[in-house]
């Protein structure tokens, strides 16, 4: 980066300062002169918003040519750089559209070309929107969605007065916001370590997301199939407290991924969040999915870690409801499992139902589910803390990636999932983007 000598840098600051005083004095005088006491508050606030935005834009547009000429006429420039043509530059800032002209210079020794103004102010190359604009809209799109952010981008970035008069800028396309996310090399977040806990609860579930694919690349047989991406969600916490009928999970952390090695990635992250050397009981709360139980032993990192499987009541009752429609028989089966804890009686009741059923194979699967996970089902019944995984998977994944009829590409979904995870864990997305931009 080329930097002005100190004496020229001081002169450039004075130019910027004088331009700011000149522009702001005129704008503020106009603001007060046009103040209407008949309708003071609303109109005054709208004019303040417009005036302050204009002050910053007009200050830069007035100062930039003067600073460029300062560099152009300096002996430092004449000794080291050739002057070339003057080119236009424009991009959108949080105060509005900034437009200016600046000279292109070439190093006499290295033959490298550069725009001095772009280097001095840190204006990014080849972009129509500055980093603050991108940070605001990316943050907003994670909290809502890219489509809604696109529709509201003119309101976020421009004068409210223009917005009310329908004299608004064109919305930033949602595809542009998607591309910003795709190009962003999202950094890994370092979370604080939770220490002094004996118990850890791990809730796990998956959600299928529609995959966006190019039909031209598929065979006729493949085109007939539905294509999905399997997202996995882990929710960990050390306990819970209830206040005003609402339960808060303590030291909660959410991990989301579409990776084909979810347990490895999950353990790599939570090892630095919870002190496993202190943990005695690790309660795994799930629906007993094959991929979940296959990875449960990954939780045992030290000999003192006791991993206890707990099967969510929601899924048990779901299978019971599929096994039989009669409400009385459903109640009897549930009571046999959770109250009587009588496996033999459950087998007898289930067999009677299956014997009179048409789809015996399906009914047998529902029965086997309960029998295969009998201990895990009773473990959950004895827990003071029960699973809330269904609401988490709905809130974290389904609401953002499954509730609308759209698909996601495999090249993009992991970034969207990770940003949603950061939001759920209380990470400031705007701050994260600006930090990674500066680095």
Short mmCIF file of C-alpha atoms in Angstrom, two decimals:
data_model
loop_
_atom_site.label_atom_id
_atom_site.label_comp_id
_atom_site.label_asym_id
_atom_site.label_seq_id
_atom_site.Cartn_x
_atom_site.Cartn_y
_atom_site.Cartn_z
CA UNK A 1 0.00 0.00 0.00
CA UNK A 2 1.30 3.47 -0.93
CA UNK A 3 1.10 6.05 1.86
CA UNK A 4 1.50 9.81 1.78
CA UNK A 5 4.50 11.32 3.53
CA UNK A 6 3.47 12.73 6.91
CA UNK A 7 3.34 16.37 5.79
CA UNK A 8 1.03 15.50 2.88
CA UNK A 9 -1.05 13.25 5.11
CA UNK A 10 -1.63 16.18 7.49
CA UNK A 11 -2.66 18.38 4.56
CA UNK A 12 -5.10 15.68 3.38
CA UNK A 13 -6.68 15.58 6.86
CA UNK A 14 -7.07 19.37 6.79
CA UNK A 15 -8.76 19.14 3.40
CA UNK A 16 -11.17 16.54 4.74
CA UNK A 17 -11.82 18.63 7.84
CA UNK A 18 -12.45 21.85 5.89
CA UNK A 19 -14.79 20.08 3.47
CA UNK A 20 -16.74 18.60 6.38
CA UNK A 21 -17.12 22.00 8.05
CA UNK A 22 -18.17 23.64 4.78
CA UNK A 23 -20.76 20.99 3.85
CA UNK A 24 -22.16 20.48 7.35
CA UNK A 25 -22.53 24.21 8.02
CA UNK A 26 -24.63 24.70 4.93
CA UNK A 27 -26.75 21.57 5.45
CA UNK A 28 -27.44 22.29 9.12
CA UNK A 29 -28.32 25.91 8.39
CA UNK A 30 -30.81 24.75 5.76
CA UNK A 31 -32.20 22.21 8.23
CA UNK A 32 -32.93 24.85 10.88
CA UNK A 33 -34.18 27.46 8.38
CA UNK A 34 -36.72 24.98 7.02
CA UNK A 35 -37.88 23.88 10.46
CA UNK A 36 -41.69 24.02 10.72
CA UNK A 37 -43.13 24.47 14.21
CA UNK A 38 -46.56 23.46 12.95
CA UNK A 39 -45.35 19.92 12.35
CA UNK A 40 -42.02 19.86 14.19
CA UNK A 41 -41.11 16.34 15.22
CA UNK A 42 -41.75 13.98 12.30
CA UNK A 43 -40.59 16.33 9.55
CA UNK A 44 -37.57 17.45 11.57
CA UNK A 45 -36.47 13.86 12.21
CA UNK A 46 -36.85 12.93 8.53
CA UNK A 47 -34.86 16.00 7.48
CA UNK A 48 -32.13 15.20 10.02
CA UNK A 49 -31.78 11.72 8.55
CA UNK A 50 -31.54 13.13 5.03
CA UNK A 51 -29.17 15.96 5.99
CA UNK A 52 -26.70 13.81 7.91
CA UNK A 53 -26.52 11.24 5.11
CA UNK A 54 -25.89 14.01 2.59
CA UNK A 55 -23.23 15.59 4.78
CA UNK A 56 -21.03 12.50 4.73
CA UNK A 57 -21.53 11.79 1.02
CA UNK A 58 -21.01 15.39 -0.11
CA UNK A 59 -17.99 15.80 2.18
CA UNK A 60 -16.22 12.85 0.53
CA UNK A 61 -17.24 13.88 -2.97
CA UNK A 62 -15.82 17.36 -2.35
CA UNK A 63 -12.66 16.25 -0.51
CA UNK A 64 -11.56 13.31 -2.70
CA UNK A 65 -10.64 15.35 -5.82
CA UNK A 66 -8.74 17.87 -3.70
CA UNK A 67 -6.76 15.14 -1.91
CA UNK A 68 -6.05 13.43 -5.24
CA UNK A 69 -4.76 16.72 -6.67
CA UNK A 70 -2.65 17.19 -3.55
CA UNK A 71 -0.95 13.88 -4.28
CA UNK A 72 -0.80 14.64 -8.02
CA UNK A 73 1.06 17.93 -7.52
CA UNK A 74 3.36 16.72 -4.72
CA UNK A 75 7.07 16.30 -5.33
CA UNK A 76 6.79 12.82 -3.85
CA UNK A 77 4.42 11.79 -6.66
CA UNK A 78 6.50 13.44 -9.38
CA UNK A 79 9.61 11.59 -8.21
CA UNK A 80 8.00 8.16 -7.97
CA UNK A 81 4.83 7.82 -10.05
CA UNK A 82 3.47 8.53 -13.50
CA UNK A 83 0.01 10.01 -13.85
CA UNK A 84 -2.49 8.28 -16.13
CA UNK A 85 -6.13 8.86 -17.00
CA UNK A 86 -8.83 9.88 -14.54
CA UNK A 87 -11.57 7.26 -14.07
CA UNK A 88 -14.99 7.28 -12.43
CA UNK A 89 -15.84 5.26 -9.34
CA UNK A 90 -19.16 4.72 -7.60
CA UNK A 91 -20.48 2.39 -4.93
CA UNK A 92 -23.23 2.25 -2.33
CA UNK A 93 -22.46 3.16 1.28
CA UNK A 94 -24.63 3.20 4.40
CA UNK A 95 -25.22 6.93 3.72
CA UNK A 96 -26.13 6.57 0.05
CA UNK A 97 -24.36 6.34 -3.32
CA UNK A 98 -20.84 7.78 -3.42
CA UNK A 99 -19.56 8.93 -6.83
CA UNK A 100 -16.18 10.51 -7.65
CA UNK A 101 -13.31 10.64 -10.16
CA UNK A 102 -9.69 9.83 -9.33
CA UNK A 103 -6.36 9.46 -11.13
CA UNK A 104 -4.63 6.20 -11.92
CA UNK A 105 -0.90 6.19 -11.12
CA UNK A 106 1.97 3.92 -12.17
CA UNK A 107 5.10 3.25 -10.12
CA UNK A 108 8.16 4.39 -12.12
CA UNK A 109 10.30 1.55 -10.75
CA UNK A 110 7.96 -1.41 -10.25
CA UNK A 111 5.52 -0.49 -13.04
CA UNK A 112 2.64 -1.37 -10.74
CA UNK A 113 -0.57 0.57 -11.28
CA UNK A 114 -2.90 1.79 -8.54
CA UNK A 115 -5.53 4.34 -7.61
CA UNK A 116 -4.10 6.45 -4.82
CA UNK A 117 -7.53 7.44 -3.46
CA UNK A 118 -8.65 3.80 -3.30
CA UNK A 119 -5.48 2.85 -1.44
CA UNK A 120 -5.67 5.80 0.95
CA UNK A 121 -9.31 5.36 1.96
CA UNK A 122 -9.27 1.57 1.73
CA UNK A 123 -11.95 1.42 -0.96
CA UNK A 124 -12.35 -2.19 -2.03
CA UNK A 125 -11.73 -3.13 -5.66
CA UNK A 126 -14.42 -4.36 -8.03
CA UNK A 127 -17.41 -3.93 -5.77
CA UNK A 128 -20.59 -1.88 -5.93
CA UNK A 129 -21.29 -2.09 -2.18
CA UNK A 130 -18.99 -1.23 0.69
CA UNK A 131 -18.27 -3.73 3.54
CA UNK A 132 -20.67 -2.04 5.98
CA UNK A 133 -23.55 -2.44 3.53
CA UNK A 134 -22.71 -6.10 3.03
CA UNK A 135 -22.34 -6.67 6.78
CA UNK A 136 -25.74 -5.09 7.55
CA UNK A 137 -27.60 -7.03 4.87
CA UNK A 138 -25.89 -10.36 5.58
CA UNK A 139 -26.74 -9.95 9.27
CA UNK A 140 -30.34 -9.07 8.40
CA UNK A 141 -30.67 -12.00 5.97
CA UNK A 142 -29.52 -14.45 8.66
CA UNK A 143 -32.10 -13.06 11.10
CA UNK A 144 -34.85 -13.17 8.45
CA UNK A 145 -34.06 -14.37 4.91
CA UNK A 146 -32.38 -13.04 1.77
CA UNK A 147 -35.68 -12.35 0.00
CA UNK A 148 -37.09 -10.22 2.83
CA UNK A 149 -33.74 -8.45 3.21
CA UNK A 150 -33.73 -7.65 -0.49
CA UNK A 151 -37.23 -6.16 -0.29
CA UNK A 152 -36.24 -4.01 2.69
CA UNK A 153 -32.72 -3.07 1.57
CA UNK A 154 -33.79 0.35 0.28
CA UNK A 155 -35.34 1.15 3.67
CA UNK A 156 -32.21 0.01 5.51
CA UNK A 157 -29.73 1.97 3.40
CA UNK A 158 -31.42 5.16 2.22
CA UNK A 159 -33.19 8.25 3.48
CA UNK A 160 -36.48 7.52 5.21
CA UNK A 161 -37.93 10.66 3.62
CA UNK A 162 -37.30 9.25 0.13
CA UNK A 163 -38.78 5.93 1.18
CA UNK A 164 -42.01 7.57 2.34
CA UNK A 165 -42.33 9.52 -0.91
CA UNK A 166 -41.73 6.38 -3.01
CA UNK A 167 -38.55 8.01 -4.33
CA UNK A 168 -36.48 4.98 -3.37
CA UNK A 169 -33.43 3.23 -4.71
CA UNK A 170 -33.71 -0.10 -6.45
CA UNK A 171 -33.58 -2.99 -4.02
CA UNK A 172 -30.36 -4.98 -3.80
CA UNK A 173 -31.13 -8.34 -5.47
CA UNK A 174 -31.42 -11.33 -3.16
CA UNK A 175 -29.03 -13.27 -5.41
CA UNK A 176 -26.39 -10.63 -4.68
CA UNK A 177 -26.89 -11.20 -0.94
CA UNK A 178 -26.62 -14.97 -1.48
CA UNK A 179 -23.35 -14.42 -3.38
CA UNK A 180 -21.91 -12.32 -0.56
CA UNK A 181 -22.48 -15.21 1.82
CA UNK A 182 -21.01 -17.70 -0.62
CA UNK A 183 -17.83 -15.66 -1.14
CA UNK A 184 -17.39 -14.96 2.57
CA UNK A 185 -14.73 -17.16 4.13
CA UNK A 186 -16.63 -17.54 7.41
CA UNK A 187 -14.16 -17.75 10.32
CA UNK A 188 -14.35 -20.35 13.05
CA UNK A 189 -15.69 -18.85 16.28
CA UNK A 190 -13.94 -19.53 19.57
CA UNK A 191 -16.51 -19.97 22.34
CA UNK A 192 -16.00 -19.58 26.08
CA UNK A 193 -15.28 -22.65 28.20
CA UNK A 194 -18.00 -23.77 30.65
CA UNK A 195 -16.38 -25.32 33.72
CA UNK A 196 -17.51 -26.68 37.07
CA UNK A 197 -20.24 -29.02 35.80
CA UNK A 198 -20.77 -32.73 36.42
CA UNK A 199 -23.60 -33.31 33.93
CA UNK A 200 -23.91 -32.65 30.22
CA UNK A 201 -27.07 -33.12 28.15
CA UNK A 202 -26.74 -33.75 24.41
CA UNK A 203 -29.87 -33.60 22.26
CA UNK A 204 -29.51 -34.80 18.66
CA UNK A 205 -31.77 -34.96 15.64
CA UNK A 206 -31.70 -34.56 11.86
CA UNK A 207 -33.74 -32.64 9.32
CA UNK A 208 -33.94 -33.30 5.59
CA UNK A 209 -33.52 -30.23 3.36
CA UNK A 210 -34.57 -30.20 -0.28
CA UNK A 211 -31.54 -30.26 -2.58
CA UNK A 212 -31.29 -27.95 -5.55
CA UNK A 213 -29.95 -29.91 -8.49
CA UNK A 214 -29.49 -29.56 -12.24
CA UNK A 215 -31.91 -31.93 -13.86
CA UNK A 216 -29.85 -32.00 -17.07
CA UNK A 217 -27.09 -33.87 -15.22
CA UNK A 218 -29.40 -36.69 -14.04
CA UNK A 219 -30.69 -39.81 -15.66
CA UNK A 220 -34.41 -40.21 -16.28
CA UNK A 221 -34.65 -42.53 -13.29
CA UNK A 222 -32.86 -40.08 -10.99
CA UNK A 223 -35.10 -37.22 -12.10
CA UNK A 224 -38.11 -39.03 -10.63
CA UNK A 225 -36.55 -39.18 -7.15
CA UNK A 226 -36.64 -36.53 -4.48
CA UNK A 227 -33.16 -35.30 -3.60
CA UNK A 228 -32.39 -34.22 -0.05
CA UNK A 229 -29.52 -32.94 2.07
CA UNK A 230 -29.36 -34.37 5.59
CA UNK A 231 -28.69 -31.69 8.20
CA UNK A 232 -27.73 -32.70 11.73
CA UNK A 233 -28.38 -30.60 14.81
CA UNK A 234 -26.77 -31.05 18.24
CA UNK A 235 -27.95 -29.10 21.30
CA UNK A 236 -25.82 -29.31 24.43
CA UNK A 237 -26.45 -27.83 27.89
CA UNK A 238 -25.48 -28.44 31.52
CA UNK A 239 -28.88 -28.06 33.19
CA UNK A 240 -32.14 -26.13 33.17
CA UNK A 241 -34.07 -23.68 35.28
CA UNK A 242 -37.77 -22.84 35.12
CA UNK A 243 -39.20 -19.36 35.62
CA UNK A 244 -42.79 -18.30 34.94
CA UNK A 245 -43.55 -21.63 33.22
CA UNK A 246 -40.64 -21.15 30.81
CA UNK A 247 -37.58 -23.36 30.92
CA UNK A 248 -34.14 -22.00 30.15
CA UNK A 249 -31.32 -24.35 29.17
CA UNK A 250 -28.13 -23.44 31.01
CA UNK A 251 -24.85 -23.02 29.12
CA UNK A 252 -26.57 -24.02 25.92
CA UNK A 253 -24.64 -24.51 22.71
CA UNK A 254 -25.97 -25.43 19.27
CA UNK A 255 -23.93 -27.20 16.59
CA UNK A 256 -25.32 -27.69 13.08
CA UNK A 257 -23.79 -29.34 10.04
CA UNK A 258 -24.46 -31.21 6.81
CA UNK A 259 -21.14 -33.05 7.04
CA UNK A 260 -20.92 -36.82 6.49
CA UNK A 261 -18.80 -37.04 9.66
CA UNK A 262 -21.01 -35.08 12.08
CA UNK A 263 -19.86 -36.72 15.32
CA UNK A 264 -16.19 -35.99 14.69
CA UNK A 265 -16.90 -32.35 13.84
CA UNK A 266 -19.23 -32.02 16.82
CA UNK A 267 -16.72 -33.46 19.32
CA UNK A 268 -13.94 -31.26 17.92
CA UNK A 269 -16.03 -28.23 18.75
CA UNK A 270 -17.59 -29.05 22.12
CA UNK A 271 -14.32 -30.39 23.54
CA UNK A 272 -13.24 -26.74 23.77
CA UNK A 273 -16.57 -25.60 25.24
CA UNK A 274 -17.17 -28.12 28.08
CA UNK A 275 -14.53 -29.55 30.40
CA UNK A 276 -14.88 -33.30 29.77
CA UNK A 277 -12.39 -34.12 32.51
CA UNK A 278 -14.97 -32.86 35.03
CA UNK A 279 -18.02 -34.43 33.41
CA UNK A 280 -19.38 -37.58 35.06
CA UNK A 281 -22.76 -38.16 33.36
CA UNK A 282 -23.42 -37.40 29.71
CA UNK A 283 -27.10 -37.85 28.83
CA UNK A 284 -27.78 -38.49 25.14
CA UNK A 285 -31.37 -37.50 24.29
CA UNK A 286 -32.54 -38.60 20.84
CA UNK A 287 -34.98 -40.63 18.76
CA UNK A 288 -32.46 -43.51 18.60
CA UNK A 289 -31.63 -42.93 14.94
CA UNK A 290 -29.01 -45.33 13.58
CA UNK A 291 -26.43 -42.62 12.87
CA UNK A 292 -26.99 -41.11 16.33
CA UNK A 293 -26.47 -44.33 18.31
CA UNK A 294 -23.52 -45.25 16.09
CA UNK A 295 -21.67 -42.18 17.33
CA UNK A 296 -22.69 -42.04 20.99
CA UNK A 297 -19.43 -43.63 22.16
CA UNK A 298 -17.61 -40.60 20.74
CA UNK A 299 -18.89 -38.72 23.79
CA UNK A 300 -16.79 -40.81 26.16
CA UNK A 301 -13.49 -38.94 26.07
CA UNK A 302 -12.31 -39.82 29.59
CA UNK A 303 -12.81 -42.88 31.78
CA UNK A 304 -15.04 -40.92 34.19
CA UNK A 305 -17.49 -40.03 31.38
CA UNK A 306 -20.63 -42.18 31.75
CA UNK A 307 -22.78 -41.95 28.60
CA UNK A 308 -26.48 -42.67 29.25
CA UNK A 309 -28.92 -43.12 26.37
CA UNK A 310 -32.37 -41.53 26.71
CA UNK A 311 -35.13 -42.00 24.12
CA UNK A 312 -37.39 -38.97 23.64
CA UNK A 313 -40.98 -39.48 24.78
CA UNK A 314 -42.29 -37.74 21.67
CA UNK A 315 -41.00 -40.47 19.38
CA UNK A 316 -42.10 -43.30 21.67
CA UNK A 317 -45.65 -41.96 21.73
CA UNK A 318 -45.48 -41.42 18.00
CA UNK A 319 -44.71 -45.10 17.45
CA UNK A 320 -47.45 -46.13 19.89
CA UNK A 321 -49.93 -43.98 17.97
CA UNK A 322 -48.89 -45.69 14.76
CA UNK A 323 -49.20 -49.08 16.38
CA UNK A 324 -52.85 -48.62 17.40
CA UNK A 325 -55.58 -46.03 16.82
CA UNK A 326 -57.78 -46.82 19.79
CA UNK A 327 -57.17 -44.16 22.46
CA UNK A 328 -57.80 -46.55 25.36
CA UNK A 329 -55.28 -49.06 24.04
CA UNK A 330 -52.77 -46.27 23.44
CA UNK A 331 -53.16 -45.15 27.04
CA UNK A 332 -52.78 -48.73 28.29
CA UNK A 333 -49.56 -49.21 26.29
CA UNK A 334 -48.09 -45.91 27.51
CA UNK A 335 -48.98 -46.76 31.12
CA UNK A 336 -47.44 -50.23 30.74
CA UNK A 337 -44.18 -48.70 29.55
CA UNK A 338 -43.76 -45.68 31.80
CA UNK A 339 -45.74 -46.55 34.93
CA UNK A 340 -45.74 -50.35 35.24
CA UNK A 341 -42.42 -50.72 33.37
CA UNK A 342 -43.65 -54.19 32.45
CA UNK A 343 -41.97 -55.37 29.25
CA UNK A 344 -43.78 -58.72 29.16
CA UNK A 345 -47.18 -57.08 29.45
CA UNK A 346 -46.26 -54.65 26.67
CA UNK A 347 -45.27 -57.56 24.41
CA UNK A 348 -48.57 -59.30 25.12
CA UNK A 349 -50.65 -56.16 24.40
CA UNK A 350 -48.68 -55.33 21.24
CA UNK A 351 -48.96 -58.90 19.92
CA UNK A 352 -52.74 -58.81 20.34
CA UNK A 353 -52.87 -55.62 18.29
CA UNK A 354 -50.55 -56.96 15.58
CA UNK A 355 -52.46 -60.23 15.29
CA UNK A 356 -55.61 -58.39 14.19
CA UNK A 357 -53.83 -55.85 11.98
CA UNK A 358 -53.54 -55.85 8.19
CA UNK A 359 -50.03 -54.36 7.94
CA UNK A 360 -48.39 -56.71 10.42
CA UNK A 361 -44.81 -55.98 9.27
CA UNK A 362 -45.13 -52.28 9.97
CA UNK A 363 -46.78 -52.85 13.32
CA UNK A 364 -44.01 -55.26 14.24
CA UNK A 365 -41.42 -52.56 13.51
CA UNK A 366 -43.17 -50.15 15.88
CA UNK A 367 -43.24 -52.80 18.59
CA UNK A 368 -39.56 -53.65 18.05
CA UNK A 369 -38.61 -49.98 18.32
CA UNK A 370 -39.98 -49.86 21.87
CA UNK A 371 -38.42 -53.19 22.86
CA UNK A 372 -35.00 -52.42 21.36
CA UNK A 373 -34.77 -49.16 23.28
CA UNK A 374 -36.60 -50.17 26.45
CA UNK A 375 -33.85 -49.07 28.87
CA UNK A 376 -33.36 -45.76 27.07
CA UNK A 377 -37.09 -45.09 27.21
CA UNK A 378 -37.19 -45.65 30.97
CA UNK A 379 -34.03 -43.57 31.43
CA UNK A 380 -35.84 -40.60 29.90
CA UNK A 381 -38.85 -41.13 32.17
CA UNK A 382 -36.60 -40.90 35.21
CA UNK A 383 -34.88 -37.69 34.06
CA UNK A 384 -35.81 -34.36 35.62
CA UNK A 385 -34.91 -32.71 32.30
CA UNK A 386 -36.73 -33.92 29.20
CA UNK A 387 -35.96 -33.42 25.55
CA UNK A 388 -36.94 -30.25 23.66
CA UNK A 389 -35.16 -31.33 20.48
CA UNK A 390 -38.27 -31.21 18.30
CA UNK A 391 -38.78 -27.51 19.02
CA UNK A 392 -35.08 -26.84 18.49
CA UNK A 393 -34.90 -28.62 15.15
CA UNK A 394 -38.06 -26.80 14.08
CA UNK A 395 -36.79 -23.39 15.16
CA UNK A 396 -33.17 -23.76 14.01
CA UNK A 397 -33.47 -25.75 10.79
CA UNK A 398 -37.05 -26.28 9.57
CA UNK A 399 -38.12 -22.64 9.93
CA UNK A 400 -35.24 -21.44 7.78
CA UNK A 401 -34.51 -24.29 5.38
CA UNK A 402 -37.57 -26.50 5.23
CA UNK A 403 -40.74 -24.44 5.70
CA UNK A 404 -40.66 -22.95 2.20
CA UNK A 405 -40.80 -24.86 -1.11
CA UNK A 406 -37.23 -24.19 -2.20
CA UNK A 407 -34.02 -26.17 -2.54
CA UNK A 408 -30.41 -25.52 -1.54
CA UNK A 409 -27.23 -26.52 -3.30
CA UNK A 410 -24.65 -28.60 -1.46
CA UNK A 411 -21.98 -25.96 -2.16
CA UNK A 412 -23.93 -23.33 -0.24
CA UNK A 413 -25.97 -25.05 2.45
CA UNK A 414 -23.11 -25.59 4.91
CA UNK A 415 -22.41 -21.85 5.04
CA UNK A 416 -26.08 -21.02 5.57
CA UNK A 417 -26.34 -23.67 8.28
CA UNK A 418 -23.20 -22.38 10.00
CA UNK A 419 -24.45 -18.77 10.00
CA UNK A 420 -27.74 -19.92 11.50
CA UNK A 421 -25.78 -21.82 14.15
CA UNK A 422 -23.77 -18.69 15.01
CA UNK A 423 -26.96 -16.65 15.30
CA UNK A 424 -28.52 -19.23 17.65
CA UNK A 425 -25.37 -19.13 19.80
CA UNK A 426 -25.59 -15.35 20.18
CA UNK A 427 -22.80 -14.42 17.76
CA UNK A 428 -23.07 -10.93 16.24
CA UNK A 429 -23.01 -11.72 12.50
CA UNK A 430 -22.36 -8.13 11.44
CA UNK A 431 -19.39 -7.82 13.80
CA UNK A 432 -18.07 -11.22 12.67
CA UNK A 433 -18.20 -10.17 9.01
CA UNK A 434 -16.39 -6.87 9.61
CA UNK A 435 -13.70 -8.55 11.73
CA UNK A 436 -13.03 -11.16 9.07
CA UNK A 437 -13.04 -8.43 6.40
CA UNK A 438 -10.40 -6.44 8.25
CA UNK A 439 -8.26 -9.54 8.63
#
